[in-house]
Amino acid sequence: MTKTLRFALAAPLALALAACGSGAEETGEIKGDAIAAIPAPAGTEWRSTAVMTDDGGVLVGNPDAPLKLMEYGSLTCPTCARFAVEGSEPLMEYIDSGVVSFELRQYAIHGPLDLLLGRLTQCGPVEAVLPLSDQVWMNYETIMQPIQTNQAAFEAAMQRPMQERFVVAAEQMGYLDFFAARGISEDQGRQCLADTAKLEEQANFTQRYGSEFDITGTPTFKLNGRDVDANTWAGLEPILQRAGAR
């Protein structure tokens, strides 16, 4: 096990049960006139266009959109969950216009549970990563309940050999069943969770987000690289509109 993955696995699980805060410290709001819609290629829609980025995110929408929204989000963060519940569908309408793209960078700031859930969301096609992440957030209480009631079992699973620990934890917490109901078969889930190279890759990205990009909390939003002073959809939508989204 490498130093990066060992550090990620050592992150206190109790942090996952705490409220999350934004790491944004500087704001530089973008303002401009309304931007005309940019049609998707014939027979496609922008919300179904997705690619993995070099920095470990999944980018949904027009890759050349003039307004590029990014979220550093933890799958165990209640504020991130609130944003998904309130904002995922209206945000898709802006994405469909071709004017706004959205990149989610899963920030496993709370350690092993974030890594486990993130790995399962990335177990299928790239187009499914964001919808599966939203499903985790929209079922936040269901996801967190097994940890809250049986944290000892999860921590015991984390003591098993590396290739077993996430598989055993997902079985015990019911996460394999949760994702199987959403298109990721149990066999797929087990295979993904035993892939230590991919888990290491996720841990490396999380370390980079903190050390290179100075992200200290979730959710943190950026628009065209600038920090956004909002962490709810009600706060974010007016910022998009003032930047030219309609």
Short mmCIF file of C-alpha atoms in Angstrom, two decimals:
data_model
loop_
_atom_site.label_atom_id
_atom_site.label_comp_id
_atom_site.label_asym_id
_atom_site.label_seq_id
_atom_site.Cartn_x
_atom_site.Cartn_y
_atom_site.Cartn_z
CA MET A 1 0.00 0.00 0.00
CA THR A 2 1.45 3.39 -0.92
CA LYS A 3 1.80 6.35 1.43
CA THR A 4 -0.99 8.28 -0.33
CA LEU A 5 -3.54 5.50 -0.05
CA ARG A 6 -2.51 4.75 3.53
CA PHE A 7 -3.11 8.41 4.42
CA ALA A 8 -6.53 8.41 2.74
CA LEU A 9 -7.57 5.27 4.58
CA ALA A 10 -6.47 6.74 7.88
CA ALA A 11 -8.76 9.78 7.61
CA PRO A 12 -11.17 9.70 10.56
CA LEU A 13 -14.50 8.21 9.58
CA ALA A 14 -16.20 10.47 12.11
CA LEU A 15 -15.46 13.41 9.80
CA ALA A 16 -17.91 11.96 7.31
CA LEU A 17 -20.70 12.52 9.81
CA ALA A 18 -19.86 16.20 10.32
CA ALA A 19 -21.05 19.20 8.34
CA CYS A 20 -18.84 20.27 5.46
CA GLY A 21 -17.63 23.74 4.58
CA SER A 22 -16.44 25.47 1.47
CA GLY A 23 -12.75 26.02 0.94
CA ALA A 24 -13.30 29.05 -1.29
CA GLU A 25 -11.59 32.15 0.09
CA GLU A 26 -11.46 34.50 -2.88
CA THR A 27 -14.28 35.59 -5.13
CA GLY A 28 -14.12 37.17 -8.55
CA GLU A 29 -17.59 37.10 -9.98
CA ILE A 30 -18.00 36.98 -13.74
CA LYS A 31 -20.55 39.36 -15.24
CA GLY A 32 -21.71 39.58 -18.83
CA ASP A 33 -24.58 39.73 -21.27
CA ALA A 34 -26.79 36.74 -21.98
CA ILE A 35 -24.98 34.10 -24.04
CA ALA A 36 -26.85 32.48 -26.92
CA ALA A 37 -27.54 28.76 -26.68
CA ILE A 38 -25.07 26.44 -28.39
CA PRO A 39 -26.86 23.41 -29.92
CA ALA A 40 -25.49 19.93 -29.29
CA PRO A 41 -24.47 17.82 -32.30
CA ALA A 42 -27.42 16.36 -34.17
CA GLY A 43 -29.00 13.42 -32.38
CA THR A 44 -27.34 14.19 -29.04
CA GLU A 45 -27.94 16.31 -25.97
CA TRP A 46 -25.33 18.03 -23.91
CA ARG A 47 -26.42 16.45 -20.61
CA SER A 48 -25.53 13.02 -22.01
CA THR A 49 -22.06 14.11 -23.15
CA ALA A 50 -19.42 13.21 -20.57
CA VAL A 51 -15.65 12.71 -20.44
CA MET A 52 -13.11 12.08 -17.70
CA THR A 53 -10.66 14.93 -17.30
CA ASP A 54 -6.92 14.78 -16.75
CA ASP A 55 -7.43 15.97 -13.18
CA GLY A 56 -9.76 13.13 -12.23
CA GLY A 57 -13.11 14.82 -12.76
CA VAL A 58 -16.07 13.95 -14.93
CA LEU A 59 -17.04 16.81 -17.25
CA VAL A 60 -20.64 16.87 -18.44
CA GLY A 61 -21.88 19.04 -21.29
CA ASN A 62 -20.29 21.11 -24.02
CA PRO A 63 -16.51 20.80 -23.51
CA ASP A 64 -16.13 24.22 -25.15
CA ALA A 65 -18.84 25.92 -23.09
CA PRO A 66 -18.01 29.55 -22.32
CA LEU A 67 -19.01 29.04 -18.68
CA LYS A 68 -17.22 26.17 -16.97
CA LEU A 69 -18.60 25.28 -13.54
CA MET A 70 -16.63 22.93 -11.33
CA GLU A 71 -17.49 21.32 -8.01
CA TYR A 72 -15.12 19.66 -5.58
CA GLY A 73 -17.60 17.43 -3.79
CA SER A 74 -17.48 14.68 -1.19
CA LEU A 75 -20.04 11.90 -1.53
CA THR A 76 -20.45 11.89 2.27
CA CYS A 77 -20.94 15.66 2.58
CA PRO A 78 -24.48 16.72 3.59
CA THR A 79 -24.13 20.16 1.99
CA CYS A 80 -23.12 18.50 -1.28
CA ALA A 81 -26.17 16.27 -0.93
CA ARG A 82 -28.41 19.29 -0.47
CA PHE A 83 -26.97 20.87 -3.60
CA ALA A 84 -27.68 17.72 -5.61
CA VAL A 85 -31.26 17.50 -4.34
CA GLU A 86 -32.01 21.14 -5.08
CA GLY A 87 -29.79 21.83 -8.04
CA SER A 88 -29.02 18.76 -10.15
CA GLU A 89 -32.02 19.00 -12.48
CA PRO A 90 -32.12 22.79 -12.94
CA LEU A 91 -28.36 22.73 -13.53
CA MET A 92 -28.92 20.19 -16.30
CA GLU A 93 -31.16 22.70 -18.06
CA TYR A 94 -28.28 25.17 -18.17
CA ILE A 95 -25.98 22.38 -19.37
CA ASP A 96 -28.45 21.51 -22.15
CA SER A 97 -28.12 25.09 -23.42
CA GLY A 98 -24.47 24.40 -24.26
CA VAL A 99 -23.48 27.57 -22.42
CA VAL A 100 -22.55 25.88 -19.15
CA SER A 101 -20.47 22.75 -18.61
CA PHE A 102 -20.13 21.04 -15.24
CA GLU A 103 -17.16 19.12 -13.91
CA LEU A 104 -17.45 17.09 -10.71
CA ARG A 105 -14.22 16.28 -8.94
CA GLN A 106 -14.88 13.74 -6.21
CA TYR A 107 -12.87 14.84 -3.23
CA ALA A 108 -12.41 11.89 -0.85
CA ILE A 109 -11.75 14.22 2.04
CA HIS A 110 -13.41 11.85 4.52
CA GLY A 111 -11.27 8.87 3.66
CA PRO A 112 -12.34 5.26 3.10
CA LEU A 113 -16.09 5.72 2.77
CA ASP A 114 -15.61 8.45 0.16
CA LEU A 115 -13.18 6.22 -1.71
CA LEU A 116 -15.58 3.26 -1.62
CA LEU A 117 -18.57 5.21 -2.88
CA GLY A 118 -16.51 7.08 -5.47
CA ARG A 119 -15.11 3.86 -6.85
CA LEU A 120 -18.61 2.42 -7.28
CA THR A 121 -19.88 5.53 -9.08
CA GLN A 122 -17.00 5.14 -11.53
CA CYS A 123 -17.56 1.42 -12.08
CA GLY A 124 -19.71 1.86 -15.20
CA PRO A 125 -19.54 4.11 -18.25
CA VAL A 126 -18.35 7.69 -17.82
CA GLU A 127 -21.84 8.97 -18.64
CA ALA A 128 -23.10 7.26 -15.47
CA VAL A 129 -20.65 8.82 -13.01
CA LEU A 130 -22.58 12.03 -12.35
CA PRO A 131 -26.04 10.38 -12.25
CA LEU A 132 -24.75 7.76 -9.81
CA SER A 133 -23.10 10.44 -7.66
CA ASP A 134 -26.41 12.30 -7.58
CA GLN A 135 -28.14 9.07 -6.55
CA VAL A 136 -25.77 8.74 -3.59
CA TRP A 137 -26.46 12.33 -2.55
CA MET A 138 -30.22 12.09 -3.09
CA ASN A 139 -30.28 9.01 -0.84
CA TYR A 140 -27.91 10.49 1.71
CA GLU A 141 -29.69 9.18 4.80
CA THR A 142 -29.89 5.66 3.32
CA ILE A 143 -26.17 5.76 2.52
CA MET A 144 -25.08 7.07 5.91
CA GLN A 145 -27.41 5.04 8.13
CA PRO A 146 -25.37 1.79 8.09
CA ILE A 147 -22.23 3.69 9.08
CA GLN A 148 -24.00 5.53 11.87
CA THR A 149 -25.41 2.30 13.33
CA ASN A 150 -22.54 -0.10 12.66
CA GLN A 151 -19.34 1.89 12.39
CA ALA A 152 -17.39 -0.87 14.16
CA ALA A 153 -18.13 -3.34 11.36
CA PHE A 154 -16.95 -0.86 8.75
CA GLU A 155 -13.75 -0.18 10.65
CA ALA A 156 -13.16 -3.93 11.08
CA ALA A 157 -13.54 -4.40 7.31
CA MET A 158 -10.88 -1.71 6.81
CA GLN A 159 -8.42 -3.92 8.67
CA ARG A 160 -8.68 -6.74 6.15
CA PRO A 161 -6.19 -7.21 3.27
CA MET A 162 -6.35 -4.33 0.81
CA GLN A 163 -8.05 -6.26 -2.00
CA GLU A 164 -10.80 -7.43 0.38
CA ARG A 165 -11.56 -4.52 2.65
CA PHE A 166 -13.74 -2.37 0.37
CA VAL A 167 -15.59 -5.41 -0.98
CA VAL A 168 -16.40 -6.66 2.51
CA ALA A 169 -17.40 -3.20 3.71
CA ALA A 170 -19.72 -2.69 0.72
CA GLU A 171 -21.36 -6.07 1.32
CA GLN A 172 -21.89 -5.41 5.02
CA MET A 173 -23.19 -1.86 4.55
CA GLY A 174 -25.55 -2.80 1.70
CA TYR A 175 -23.82 -0.65 -0.91
CA LEU A 176 -23.47 -3.45 -3.45
CA ASP A 177 -27.25 -3.83 -3.38
CA PHE A 178 -27.76 -0.06 -3.64
CA PHE A 179 -25.65 0.20 -6.79
CA ALA A 180 -26.98 -3.06 -8.26
CA ALA A 181 -30.42 -1.44 -8.25
CA ARG A 182 -28.90 1.39 -10.28
CA GLY A 183 -27.11 -0.54 -13.00
CA ILE A 184 -23.82 -1.66 -11.41
CA SER A 185 -24.03 -5.42 -10.90
CA GLU A 186 -22.67 -6.98 -7.73
CA ASP A 187 -19.92 -8.68 -9.71
CA GLN A 188 -18.94 -5.36 -11.26
CA GLY A 189 -18.94 -3.73 -7.85
CA ARG A 190 -16.75 -6.38 -6.29
CA GLN A 191 -14.28 -6.22 -9.16
CA CYS A 192 -14.05 -2.44 -8.98
CA LEU A 193 -13.59 -2.38 -5.22
CA ALA A 194 -10.76 -4.92 -5.43
CA ASP A 195 -8.90 -2.75 -7.96
CA THR A 196 -6.22 -1.26 -5.72
CA ALA A 197 -4.63 0.65 -8.60
CA LYS A 198 -7.84 2.61 -9.20
CA LEU A 199 -8.28 3.26 -5.49
CA GLU A 200 -4.73 4.55 -5.38
CA GLU A 201 -5.49 6.82 -8.33
CA GLN A 202 -8.50 8.27 -6.51
CA ALA A 203 -6.43 8.85 -3.38
CA ASN A 204 -3.75 10.60 -5.44
CA PHE A 205 -6.28 12.97 -6.96
CA THR A 206 -7.63 13.82 -3.51
CA GLN A 207 -4.13 14.58 -2.29
CA ARG A 208 -3.56 16.84 -5.32
CA TYR A 209 -6.81 18.72 -4.76
CA GLY A 210 -5.62 19.63 -1.30
CA SER A 211 -1.91 20.20 -1.89
CA GLU A 212 -1.85 21.68 -5.41
CA PHE A 213 -5.26 23.31 -5.72
CA ASP A 214 -5.66 24.33 -2.05
CA ILE A 215 -9.14 22.84 -1.68
CA THR A 216 -9.91 22.61 2.02
CA GLY A 217 -13.61 21.72 2.15
CA THR A 218 -16.66 20.58 0.27
CA PRO A 219 -18.54 21.67 -1.64
CA THR A 220 -16.16 24.13 -3.28
CA PHE A 221 -17.37 25.62 -6.56
CA LYS A 222 -15.38 27.41 -9.22
CA LEU A 223 -16.60 29.18 -12.35
CA ASN A 224 -14.03 29.59 -15.10
CA GLY A 225 -11.37 28.96 -12.48
CA ARG A 226 -12.61 31.59 -10.05
CA ASP A 227 -13.88 30.78 -6.57
CA VAL A 228 -17.65 30.99 -6.25
CA ASP A 229 -19.07 32.46 -3.06
CA ALA A 230 -21.98 30.01 -2.84
CA ASN A 231 -22.56 26.40 -1.85
CA THR A 232 -26.30 26.09 -2.51
CA TRP A 233 -28.26 26.13 -5.74
CA ALA A 234 -30.18 29.22 -4.60
CA GLY A 235 -26.87 31.02 -4.21
CA LEU A 236 -25.22 29.65 -7.32
CA GLU A 237 -27.93 30.14 -9.94
CA PRO A 238 -27.90 33.96 -9.81
CA ILE A 239 -24.11 33.88 -10.22
CA LEU A 240 -24.49 31.78 -13.38
CA GLN A 241 -27.14 34.14 -14.69
CA ARG A 242 -25.06 37.26 -14.05
CA ALA A 243 -22.26 35.54 -15.98
CA GLY A 244 -24.55 35.14 -19.02
CA ALA A 245 -26.30 31.80 -18.54
CA ARG A 246 -30.01 31.70 -19.28
#
